[in-house]
mmCIF file of C-alpha atoms in Angstrom:
data_model
loop_
_atom_site.group_PDB
_atom_site.id
_atom_site.type_symbol
_atom_site.label_atom_id
_atom_site.label_comp_id
_atom_site.label_asym_id
_atom_site.label_seq_id
_atom_site.Cartn_x
_atom_site.Cartn_y
_atom_site.Cartn_z
ATOM 1 C CA MET A 1 -6.352 -20.431 12.961
ATOM 2 C CA ILE A 2 -3.379 -18.218 12.016
ATOM 3 C CA LEU A 3 -4.516 -18.055 8.384
ATOM 4 C CA ARG A 4 -7.882 -16.653 9.497
ATOM 5 C CA LEU A 5 -6.147 -13.811 11.354
ATOM 6 C CA VAL A 6 -4.050 -12.675 8.363
ATOM 7 C CA PRO A 7 -6.911 -10.823 6.572
ATOM 8 C CA CYS A 8 -7.826 -9.051 9.835
ATOM 9 C CA LEU A 9 -4.242 -7.936 10.383
ATOM 10 C CA LEU A 10 -3.912 -6.657 6.818
ATOM 11 C CA MET A 11 -7.284 -4.820 6.783
ATOM 12 C CA PRO A 12 -5.955 -1.379 7.895
ATOM 13 C CA TRP A 13 -3.389 -1.353 5.079
ATOM 14 C CA MET A 14 -5.905 -2.626 2.541
ATOM 15 C CA LEU A 15 -8.375 0.144 3.465
ATOM 16 C CA ALA A 16 -5.697 2.832 3.079
ATOM 17 C CA ALA A 17 -4.822 1.486 -0.363
ATOM 18 C CA VAL A 18 -8.469 1.721 -1.446
ATOM 19 C CA GLN A 19 -8.536 5.474 -0.746
ATOM 20 C CA ALA A 20 -5.393 6.330 -2.730
ATOM 21 C CA GLN A 21 -5.556 6.013 -6.501
ATOM 22 C CA PRO A 22 -2.147 5.721 -8.203
ATOM 23 C CA ILE A 23 -1.734 8.296 -10.972
ATOM 24 C CA GLY A 24 1.868 7.725 -12.051
ATOM 25 C CA GLU A 25 5.504 7.441 -11.041
ATOM 26 C CA VAL A 26 8.984 8.367 -12.247
ATOM 27 C CA ASP A 27 12.283 6.660 -11.430
ATOM 28 C CA THR A 28 14.882 8.778 -9.645
ATOM 29 C CA VAL A 29 17.677 6.276 -8.891
ATOM 30 C CA PHE A 30 18.472 3.056 -10.723
ATOM 31 C CA LYS A 31 18.853 0.058 -8.422
ATOM 32 C CA PHE A 32 20.637 -2.988 -9.837
ATOM 33 C CA ILE A 33 18.789 -5.310 -7.454
ATOM 34 C CA GLY A 34 15.164 -4.586 -6.601
ATOM 35 C CA PRO A 35 12.898 -1.773 -7.792
ATOM 36 C CA ASP A 36 14.307 1.693 -8.495
ATOM 37 C CA HIS A 37 13.829 4.602 -6.105
ATOM 38 C CA LYS A 38 10.954 6.687 -7.460
ATOM 39 C CA ILE A 39 8.523 9.522 -6.968
ATOM 40 C CA VAL A 40 4.901 8.367 -6.926
ATOM 41 C CA VAL A 41 1.789 10.497 -7.454
ATOM 42 C CA ASN A 42 -1.518 9.421 -5.906
ATOM 43 C CA ALA A 43 -4.996 10.950 -5.916
ATOM 44 C CA HIS A 44 -6.990 11.146 -2.690
ATOM 45 C CA ASP A 45 -10.678 12.071 -2.851
ATOM 46 C CA ASP A 46 -11.864 13.840 0.286
ATOM 47 C CA PRO A 47 -14.417 11.387 1.738
ATOM 48 C CA LYS A 48 -16.538 14.149 3.329
ATOM 49 C CA VAL A 49 -16.269 16.835 0.634
ATOM 50 C CA LYS A 50 -17.623 15.811 -2.748
ATOM 51 C CA GLY A 51 -15.859 17.533 -5.642
ATOM 52 C CA VAL A 52 -12.375 17.868 -4.067
ATOM 53 C CA THR A 53 -9.364 15.670 -4.874
ATOM 54 C CA CYS A 54 -5.840 16.010 -3.483
ATOM 55 C CA TYR A 55 -2.825 14.887 -5.482
ATOM 56 C CA VAL A 56 0.194 13.930 -3.387
ATOM 57 C CA SER A 57 3.684 13.250 -4.699
ATOM 58 C CA ARG A 58 6.234 11.531 -2.471
ATOM 59 C CA ALA A 59 9.446 9.552 -2.574
ATOM 60 C CA LYS A 60 9.268 5.751 -2.540
ATOM 61 C CA THR A 61 12.374 3.814 -1.623
ATOM 62 C CA GLY A 62 13.368 0.900 -3.835
ATOM 63 C CA GLY A 63 16.163 -1.636 -3.633
ATOM 64 C CA ILE A 64 15.931 -4.907 -1.772
ATOM 65 C CA LYS A 65 14.421 -3.316 1.361
ATOM 66 C CA GLY A 66 11.799 -1.539 -0.747
ATOM 67 C CA ALA A 67 10.925 -4.762 -2.563
ATOM 68 C CA ILE A 68 10.203 -6.650 0.661
ATOM 69 C CA GLY A 69 8.527 -3.755 2.491
ATOM 70 C CA LEU A 70 11.282 -2.969 5.004
ATOM 71 C CA ALA A 71 12.405 0.389 3.562
ATOM 72 C CA GLU A 72 11.596 3.684 5.232
ATOM 73 C CA ASP A 73 10.437 6.291 2.726
ATOM 74 C CA LYS A 74 11.616 9.888 3.048
ATOM 75 C CA ALA A 75 9.421 12.362 4.902
ATOM 76 C CA GLU A 76 9.092 14.647 1.893
ATOM 77 C CA ALA A 77 5.795 15.157 0.092
ATOM 78 C CA SER A 78 3.976 17.760 -1.970
ATOM 79 C CA ILE A 79 0.219 18.272 -2.220
ATOM 80 C CA ALA A 80 -2.102 20.001 -4.677
ATOM 81 C CA CYS A 81 -5.849 19.903 -3.996
ATOM 82 C CA ARG A 82 -8.363 20.979 -6.604
ATOM 83 C CA GLN A 83 -12.071 21.324 -7.128
ATOM 84 C CA ILE A 84 -12.933 18.671 -9.715
ATOM 85 C CA GLY A 85 -16.715 19.088 -9.622
ATOM 86 C CA PRO A 86 -19.471 20.799 -7.686
ATOM 87 C CA ILE A 87 -18.527 20.977 -3.998
ATOM 88 C CA SER A 88 -21.022 19.553 -1.528
ATOM 89 C CA PHE A 89 -20.939 18.344 2.053
ATOM 90 C CA GLU A 90 -22.671 15.169 3.236
ATOM 91 C CA LYS A 91 -22.505 16.295 6.861
ATOM 92 C CA PRO A 92 -20.894 19.077 8.896
ATOM 93 C CA LEU A 93 -17.077 19.122 8.981
ATOM 94 C CA GLN A 94 -14.816 19.339 11.994
ATOM 95 C CA ALA A 95 -12.569 22.413 12.142
ATOM 96 C CA GLN A 96 -9.588 20.082 11.656
ATOM 97 C CA GLU A 97 -9.710 16.434 10.616
ATOM 98 C CA GLU A 98 -7.407 13.770 9.203
ATOM 99 C CA VAL A 99 -8.562 12.826 5.707
ATOM 100 C CA PHE A 100 -5.990 10.142 4.879
ATOM 101 C CA SER A 101 -2.995 8.347 6.350
ATOM 102 C CA GLU A 102 -0.697 5.659 5.004
ATOM 103 C CA ARG A 103 2.349 3.955 6.444
ATOM 104 C CA ILE A 104 5.677 4.798 4.794
ATOM 105 C CA SER A 105 7.848 2.503 6.881
ATOM 106 C CA LEU A 106 7.346 -0.954 8.310
ATOM 107 C CA ILE A 107 5.838 0.238 11.607
ATOM 108 C CA PHE A 108 6.637 3.714 12.876
ATOM 109 C CA LYS A 109 6.193 6.289 10.101
ATOM 110 C CA LYS A 110 3.055 7.583 8.349
ATOM 111 C CA ILE A 111 2.202 10.197 5.760
ATOM 112 C CA ARG A 112 -0.944 12.137 6.603
ATOM 113 C CA ILE A 113 -3.374 14.549 4.962
ATOM 114 C CA VAL A 114 -5.300 16.853 7.295
ATOM 115 C CA ARG A 115 -8.198 19.110 6.255
ATOM 116 C CA MET A 116 -8.653 22.420 8.087
ATOM 117 C CA VAL A 117 -11.596 24.771 7.576
ATOM 118 C CA ASP A 118 -11.103 28.536 7.313
ATOM 119 C CA PRO A 119 -14.697 29.731 7.807
ATOM 120 C CA ALA A 120 -13.832 33.450 7.512
ATOM 121 C CA ARG A 121 -12.708 32.885 3.912
ATOM 122 C CA ASN A 122 -15.000 29.914 3.136
ATOM 123 C CA THR A 123 -11.918 27.891 2.294
ATOM 124 C CA LEU A 124 -10.621 24.353 2.816
ATOM 125 C CA VAL A 125 -6.913 24.031 3.671
ATOM 126 C CA TYR A 126 -5.186 20.673 3.161
ATOM 127 C CA LEU A 127 -1.865 19.894 4.876
ATOM 128 C CA THR A 128 0.384 16.910 4.198
ATOM 129 C CA TYR A 129 3.192 15.859 6.526
ATOM 130 C CA SER A 130 4.744 12.725 7.942
ATOM 131 C CA ASP A 131 5.048 11.663 11.518
ATOM 132 C CA ARG A 132 7.001 9.078 13.363
ATOM 133 C CA LEU A 133 6.339 7.369 16.677
ATOM 134 C CA ILE A 134 9.356 9.062 18.294
ATOM 135 C CA GLU A 135 10.082 12.122 16.142
ATOM 136 C CA GLY A 136 8.200 13.495 13.149
ATOM 137 C CA SER A 137 9.434 15.737 10.367
ATOM 138 C CA PRO A 138 8.741 19.462 10.079
ATOM 139 C CA GLN A 139 8.659 19.149 6.282
ATOM 140 C CA ASN A 140 5.138 19.809 5.048
ATOM 141 C CA SER A 141 3.107 21.135 2.166
ATOM 142 C CA ILE A 142 -0.307 22.819 1.974
ATOM 143 C CA SER A 143 -2.933 23.398 -0.664
ATOM 144 C CA VAL A 144 -6.040 25.568 -0.493
ATOM 145 C CA VAL A 145 -9.441 25.033 -2.122
ATOM 146 C CA PRO A 146 -11.713 28.100 -2.055
ATOM 147 C CA VAL A 147 -15.413 27.277 -1.864
ATOM 148 C CA ASP A 148 -17.903 29.513 -3.682
ATOM 149 C CA ARG A 149 -19.572 31.903 -1.203
ATOM 150 C CA ALA A 150 -22.955 30.587 -2.346
ATOM 151 C CA THR A 151 -21.966 27.176 -0.853
ATOM 152 C CA LYS A 152 -21.623 27.534 2.898
ATOM 153 C CA ILE A 153 -19.174 25.126 4.540
ATOM 154 C CA LEU A 154 -21.145 23.182 7.121
ATOM 155 C CA MET A 155 -19.223 22.882 10.396
ATOM 156 C CA GLN A 156 -19.751 20.917 13.580
ATOM 157 C CA PRO A 157 -20.351 23.088 16.648
#
């Protein structure tokens, strides 16, 4: 019975991993036991905006805690979103919507990417930040993708 529940419990983390494509990593601190501390770079395709990908770099804690999944990663990240092809919208966008989230500690901390629409400038604004159940971090990073004026951003009323 318990073994049947394990896939259901792991599903949210498995789905988040499907959305982020690892691009590369660099070591920042050598750890004698366990993996090194590093900076990882992942690509996140916007699921509702075809032709836009966001690249996020963030710290990943190594050592013994990092190896067994108990480490809490730092709340520092950088984002760069780019048009990688023709931009199109499958359906109208919300004015502000979470595009991606992933846990960066065992339970309480997540890194998030939020898309905001600036209709006056026909622009998509992407924000990355981390939050915590009790207290989040004010550290954040934004990236802006201008959309050609000939392509109107469809928005929900």
